[in-house]
PDB file of C-alpha atoms in Angstrom:
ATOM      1  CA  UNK A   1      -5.768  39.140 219.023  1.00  0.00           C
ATOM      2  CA  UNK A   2      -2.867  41.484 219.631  1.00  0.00           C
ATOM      3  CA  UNK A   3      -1.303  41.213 223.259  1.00  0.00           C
ATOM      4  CA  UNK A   4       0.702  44.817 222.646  1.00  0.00           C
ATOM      5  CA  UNK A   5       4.182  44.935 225.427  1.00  0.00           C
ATOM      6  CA  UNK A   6       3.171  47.475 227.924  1.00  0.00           C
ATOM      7  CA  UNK A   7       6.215  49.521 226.863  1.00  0.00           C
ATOM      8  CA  UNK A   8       4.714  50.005 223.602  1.00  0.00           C
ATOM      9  CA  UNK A   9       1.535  51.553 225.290  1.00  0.00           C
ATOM     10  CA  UNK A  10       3.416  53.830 226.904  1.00  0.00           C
ATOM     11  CA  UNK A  11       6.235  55.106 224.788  1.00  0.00           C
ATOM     12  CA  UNK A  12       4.455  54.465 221.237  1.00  0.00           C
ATOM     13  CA  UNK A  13       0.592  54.534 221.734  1.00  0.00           C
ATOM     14  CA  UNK A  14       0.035  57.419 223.906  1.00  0.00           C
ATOM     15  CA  UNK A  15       2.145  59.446 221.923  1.00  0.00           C
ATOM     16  CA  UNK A  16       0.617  58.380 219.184  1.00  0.00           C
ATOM     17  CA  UNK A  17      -2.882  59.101 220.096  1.00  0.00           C
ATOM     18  CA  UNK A  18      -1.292  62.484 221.304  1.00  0.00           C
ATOM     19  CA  UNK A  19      -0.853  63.255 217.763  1.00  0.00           C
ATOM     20  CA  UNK A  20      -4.387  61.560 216.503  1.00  0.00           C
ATOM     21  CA  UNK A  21      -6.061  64.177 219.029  1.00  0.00           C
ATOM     22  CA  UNK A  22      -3.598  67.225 218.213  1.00  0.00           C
ATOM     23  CA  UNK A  23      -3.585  66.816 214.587  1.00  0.00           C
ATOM     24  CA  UNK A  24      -7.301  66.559 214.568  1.00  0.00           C
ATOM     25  CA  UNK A  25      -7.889  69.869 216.534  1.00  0.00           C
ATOM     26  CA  UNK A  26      -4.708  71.907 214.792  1.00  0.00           C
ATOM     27  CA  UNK A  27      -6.499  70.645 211.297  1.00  0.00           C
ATOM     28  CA  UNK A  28      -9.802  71.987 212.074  1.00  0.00           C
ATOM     29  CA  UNK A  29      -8.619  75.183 213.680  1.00  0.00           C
ATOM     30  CA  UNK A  30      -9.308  74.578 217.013  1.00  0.00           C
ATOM     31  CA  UNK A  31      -8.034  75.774 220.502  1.00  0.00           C
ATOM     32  CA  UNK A  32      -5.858  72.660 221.639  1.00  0.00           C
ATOM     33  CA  UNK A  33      -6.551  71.996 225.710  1.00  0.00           C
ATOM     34  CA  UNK A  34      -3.691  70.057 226.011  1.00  0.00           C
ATOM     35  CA  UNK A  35      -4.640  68.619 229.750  1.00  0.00           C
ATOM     36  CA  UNK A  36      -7.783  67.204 227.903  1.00  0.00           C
ATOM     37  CA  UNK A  37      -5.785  65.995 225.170  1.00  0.00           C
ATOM     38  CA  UNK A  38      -3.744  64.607 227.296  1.00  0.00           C
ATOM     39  CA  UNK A  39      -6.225  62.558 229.078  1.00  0.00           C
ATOM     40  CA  UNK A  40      -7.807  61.613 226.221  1.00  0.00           C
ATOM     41  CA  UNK A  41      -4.966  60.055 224.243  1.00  0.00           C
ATOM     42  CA  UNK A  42      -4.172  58.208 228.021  1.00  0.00           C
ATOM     43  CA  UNK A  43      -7.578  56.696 227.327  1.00  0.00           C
ATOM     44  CA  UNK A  44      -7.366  55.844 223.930  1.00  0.00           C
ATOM     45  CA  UNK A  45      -3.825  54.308 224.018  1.00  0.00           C
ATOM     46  CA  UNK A  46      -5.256  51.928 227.204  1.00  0.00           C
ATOM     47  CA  UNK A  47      -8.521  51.185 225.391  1.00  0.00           C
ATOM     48  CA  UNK A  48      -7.039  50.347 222.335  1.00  0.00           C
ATOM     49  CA  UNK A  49      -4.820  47.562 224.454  1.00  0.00           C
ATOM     50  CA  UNK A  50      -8.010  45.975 225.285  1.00  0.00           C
ATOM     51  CA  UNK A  51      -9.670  45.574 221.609  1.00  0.00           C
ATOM     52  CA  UNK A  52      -6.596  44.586 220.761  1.00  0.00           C
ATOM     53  CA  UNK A  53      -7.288  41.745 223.169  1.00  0.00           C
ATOM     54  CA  UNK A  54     -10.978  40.681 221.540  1.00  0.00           C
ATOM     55  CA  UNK A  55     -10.872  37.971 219.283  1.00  0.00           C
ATOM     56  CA  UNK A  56     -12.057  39.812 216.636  1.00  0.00           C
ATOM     57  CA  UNK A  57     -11.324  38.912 212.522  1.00  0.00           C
ATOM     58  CA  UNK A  58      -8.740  41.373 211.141  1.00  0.00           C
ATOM     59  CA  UNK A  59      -9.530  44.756 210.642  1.00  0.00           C
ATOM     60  CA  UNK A  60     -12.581  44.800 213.205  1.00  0.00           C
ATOM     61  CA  UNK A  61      -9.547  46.128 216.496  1.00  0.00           C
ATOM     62  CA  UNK A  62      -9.128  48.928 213.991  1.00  0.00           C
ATOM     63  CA  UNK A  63     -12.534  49.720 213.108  1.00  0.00           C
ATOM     64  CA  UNK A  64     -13.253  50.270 216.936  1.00  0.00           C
ATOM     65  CA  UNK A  65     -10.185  52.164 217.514  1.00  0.00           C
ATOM     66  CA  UNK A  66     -11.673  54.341 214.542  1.00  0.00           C
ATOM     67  CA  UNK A  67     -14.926  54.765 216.436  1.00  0.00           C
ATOM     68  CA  UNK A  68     -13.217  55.479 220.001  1.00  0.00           C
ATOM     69  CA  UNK A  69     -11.449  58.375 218.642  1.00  0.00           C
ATOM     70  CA  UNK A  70     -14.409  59.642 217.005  1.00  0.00           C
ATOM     71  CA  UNK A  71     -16.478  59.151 220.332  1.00  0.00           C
ATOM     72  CA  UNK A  72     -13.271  60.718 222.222  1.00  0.00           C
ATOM     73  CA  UNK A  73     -13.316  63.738 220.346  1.00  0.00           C
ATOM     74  CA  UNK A  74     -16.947  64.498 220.830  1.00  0.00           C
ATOM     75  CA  UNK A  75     -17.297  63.465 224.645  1.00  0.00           C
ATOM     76  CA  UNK A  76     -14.072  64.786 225.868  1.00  0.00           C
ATOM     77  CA  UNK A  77     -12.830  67.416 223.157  1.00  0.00           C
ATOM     78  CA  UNK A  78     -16.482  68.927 222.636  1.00  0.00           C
ATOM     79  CA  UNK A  79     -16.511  68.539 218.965  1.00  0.00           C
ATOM     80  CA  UNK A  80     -19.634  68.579 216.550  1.00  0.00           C
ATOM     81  CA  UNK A  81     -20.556  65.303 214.793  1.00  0.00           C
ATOM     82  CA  UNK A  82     -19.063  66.274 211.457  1.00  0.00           C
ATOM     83  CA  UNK A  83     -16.613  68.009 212.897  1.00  0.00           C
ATOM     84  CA  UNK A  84     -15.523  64.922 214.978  1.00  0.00           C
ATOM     85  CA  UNK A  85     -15.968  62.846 211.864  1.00  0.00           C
ATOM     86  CA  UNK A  86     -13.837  64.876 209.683  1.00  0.00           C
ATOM     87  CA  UNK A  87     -10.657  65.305 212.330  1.00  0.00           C
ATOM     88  CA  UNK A  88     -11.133  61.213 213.082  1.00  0.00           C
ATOM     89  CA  UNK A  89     -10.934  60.882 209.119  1.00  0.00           C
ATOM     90  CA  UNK A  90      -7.855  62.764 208.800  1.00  0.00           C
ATOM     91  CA  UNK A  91      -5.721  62.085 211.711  1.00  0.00           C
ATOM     92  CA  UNK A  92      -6.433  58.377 211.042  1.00  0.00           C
ATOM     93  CA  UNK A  93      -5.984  58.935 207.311  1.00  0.00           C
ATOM     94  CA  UNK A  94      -2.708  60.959 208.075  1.00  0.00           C
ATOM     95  CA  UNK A  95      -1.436  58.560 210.652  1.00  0.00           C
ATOM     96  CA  UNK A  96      -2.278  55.498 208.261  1.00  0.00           C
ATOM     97  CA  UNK A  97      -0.130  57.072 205.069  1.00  0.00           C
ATOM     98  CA  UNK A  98       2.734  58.274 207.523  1.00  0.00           C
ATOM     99  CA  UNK A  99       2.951  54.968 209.350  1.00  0.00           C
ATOM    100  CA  UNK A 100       3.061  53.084 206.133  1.00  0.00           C
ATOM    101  CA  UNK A 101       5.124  54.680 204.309  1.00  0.00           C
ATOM    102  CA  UNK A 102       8.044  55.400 207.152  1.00  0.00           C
ATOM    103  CA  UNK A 103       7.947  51.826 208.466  1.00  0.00           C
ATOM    104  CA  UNK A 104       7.868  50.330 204.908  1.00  0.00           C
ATOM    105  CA  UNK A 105      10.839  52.268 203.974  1.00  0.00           C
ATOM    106  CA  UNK A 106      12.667  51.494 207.227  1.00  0.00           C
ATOM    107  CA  UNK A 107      12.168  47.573 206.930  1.00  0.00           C
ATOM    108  CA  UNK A 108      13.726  47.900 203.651  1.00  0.00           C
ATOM    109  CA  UNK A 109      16.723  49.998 204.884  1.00  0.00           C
ATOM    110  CA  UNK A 110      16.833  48.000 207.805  1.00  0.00           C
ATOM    111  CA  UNK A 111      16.329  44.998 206.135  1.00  0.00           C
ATOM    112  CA  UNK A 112      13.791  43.435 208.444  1.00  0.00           C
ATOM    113  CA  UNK A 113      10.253  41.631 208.055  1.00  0.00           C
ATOM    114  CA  UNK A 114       7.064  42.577 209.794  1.00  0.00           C
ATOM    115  CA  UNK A 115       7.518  39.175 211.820  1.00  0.00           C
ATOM    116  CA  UNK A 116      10.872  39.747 213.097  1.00  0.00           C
ATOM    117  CA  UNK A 117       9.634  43.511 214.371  1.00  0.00           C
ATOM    118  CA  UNK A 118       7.171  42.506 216.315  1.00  0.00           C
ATOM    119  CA  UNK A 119       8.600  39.458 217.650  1.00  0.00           C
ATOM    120  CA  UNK A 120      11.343  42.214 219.872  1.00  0.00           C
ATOM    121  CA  UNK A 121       9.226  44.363 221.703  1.00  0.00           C
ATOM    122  CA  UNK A 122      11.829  47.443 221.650  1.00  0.00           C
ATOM    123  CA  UNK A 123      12.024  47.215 218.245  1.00  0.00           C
ATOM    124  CA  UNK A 124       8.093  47.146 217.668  1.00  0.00           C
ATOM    125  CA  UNK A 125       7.968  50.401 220.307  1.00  0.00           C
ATOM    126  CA  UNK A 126      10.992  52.601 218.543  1.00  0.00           C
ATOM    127  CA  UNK A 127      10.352  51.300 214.738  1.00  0.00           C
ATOM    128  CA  UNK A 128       7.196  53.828 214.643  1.00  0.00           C
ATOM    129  CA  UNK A 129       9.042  56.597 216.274  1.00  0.00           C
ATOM    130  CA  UNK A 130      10.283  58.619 212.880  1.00  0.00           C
ATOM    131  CA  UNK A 131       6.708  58.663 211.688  1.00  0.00           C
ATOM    132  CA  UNK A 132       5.621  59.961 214.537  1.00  0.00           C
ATOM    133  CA  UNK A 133       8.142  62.907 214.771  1.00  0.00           C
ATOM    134  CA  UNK A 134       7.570  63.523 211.273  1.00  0.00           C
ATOM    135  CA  UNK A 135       4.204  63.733 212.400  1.00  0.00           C
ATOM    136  CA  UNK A 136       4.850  66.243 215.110  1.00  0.00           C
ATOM    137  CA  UNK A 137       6.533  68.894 212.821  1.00  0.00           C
ATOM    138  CA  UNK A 138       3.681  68.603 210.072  1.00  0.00           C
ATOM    139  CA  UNK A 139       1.444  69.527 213.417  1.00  0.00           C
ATOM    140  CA  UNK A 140       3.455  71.864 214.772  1.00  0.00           C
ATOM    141  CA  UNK A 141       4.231  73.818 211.215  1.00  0.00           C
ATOM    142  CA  UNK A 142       0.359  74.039 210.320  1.00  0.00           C
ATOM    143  CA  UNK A 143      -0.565  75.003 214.485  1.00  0.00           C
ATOM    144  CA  UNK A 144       2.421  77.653 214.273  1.00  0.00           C
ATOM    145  CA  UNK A 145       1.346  78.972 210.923  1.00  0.00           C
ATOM    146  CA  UNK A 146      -2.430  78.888 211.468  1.00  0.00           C
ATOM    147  CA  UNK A 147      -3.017  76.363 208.346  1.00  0.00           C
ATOM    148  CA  UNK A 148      -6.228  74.473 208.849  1.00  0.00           C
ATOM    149  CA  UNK A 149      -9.419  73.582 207.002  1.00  0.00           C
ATOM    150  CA  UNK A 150     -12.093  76.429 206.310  1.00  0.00           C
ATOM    151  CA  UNK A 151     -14.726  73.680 208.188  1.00  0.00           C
ATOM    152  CA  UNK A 152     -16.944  75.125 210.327  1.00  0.00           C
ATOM    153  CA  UNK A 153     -19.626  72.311 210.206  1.00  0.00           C
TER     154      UNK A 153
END
């Protein structure tokens, strides 16, 4: 059980989701609605709050979030099933490497442990942050160059 600081929703998850929904479209070639992307990464970043609440073992919050995002970007986005499958796979994929990577090299720069970052809620919100923009450039380089997958399906 996670109890997440509401700041964190708000200035790390919904961004974050932003860029789960984004990357997923821009990667498959699709037109991005950004009102429904929007309102889809509002729901995601609030959902995930609450299976982060469920006393589930590890890994099982993630495995749910996994399956909201597919379910998100069928319902609300309008994609296929593979189609869905494959942009959940990536952005989460993506997101995963990015997030490790960037916040494992910043603890060691910074010199801090997993325990004291999210013991400070500010910290916890802003230590994700570079990922994230490094994030939004990959998105907005492939979106503003028309790179994407040949995937129809």
């Amino acid at each position: 059980m996670d109890k997440m600081p509401l700041i964190s929703i708000l200035l790390y998850s919904v961004p974050e989701a932003f860029l789960i929904f984004t990357f997923g479209m821009v990667i498959l070639g699709r037109k991005l609605p950004l009102v429904r992307i929007l309102t889809v990464a509002l729901v995601a970043a609030f959902s995930s709050y609450f299976i982060r609440l469920l006393p589930f073992p590890f890994g099982i919050h993630a495995l749910l979030g996994t399956i909201l995002v597919f379910l998100l970007f069928i319902k609300i986005l309008g994609l296929k099933v593979k189609q869905a499958l494959l942009a959940t796979l990536i952005s989460m994929g993506f997101l995963l490497i990015l997030e490790n990577t960037v916040v494992y090299l910043l603890e060691i720069v910074l010199d801090l442990t997993i325990k004291e970052i999210w013991q400070r809620p500010l910290l916890r919100t802003f230590i994700g942050w570079p990922d994230l923009l490094i994030w939004a450039f990959i998105t907005l380089i492939l979106y503003k160059k028309k790179i994407h997958l040949p995937f129809r399906g």
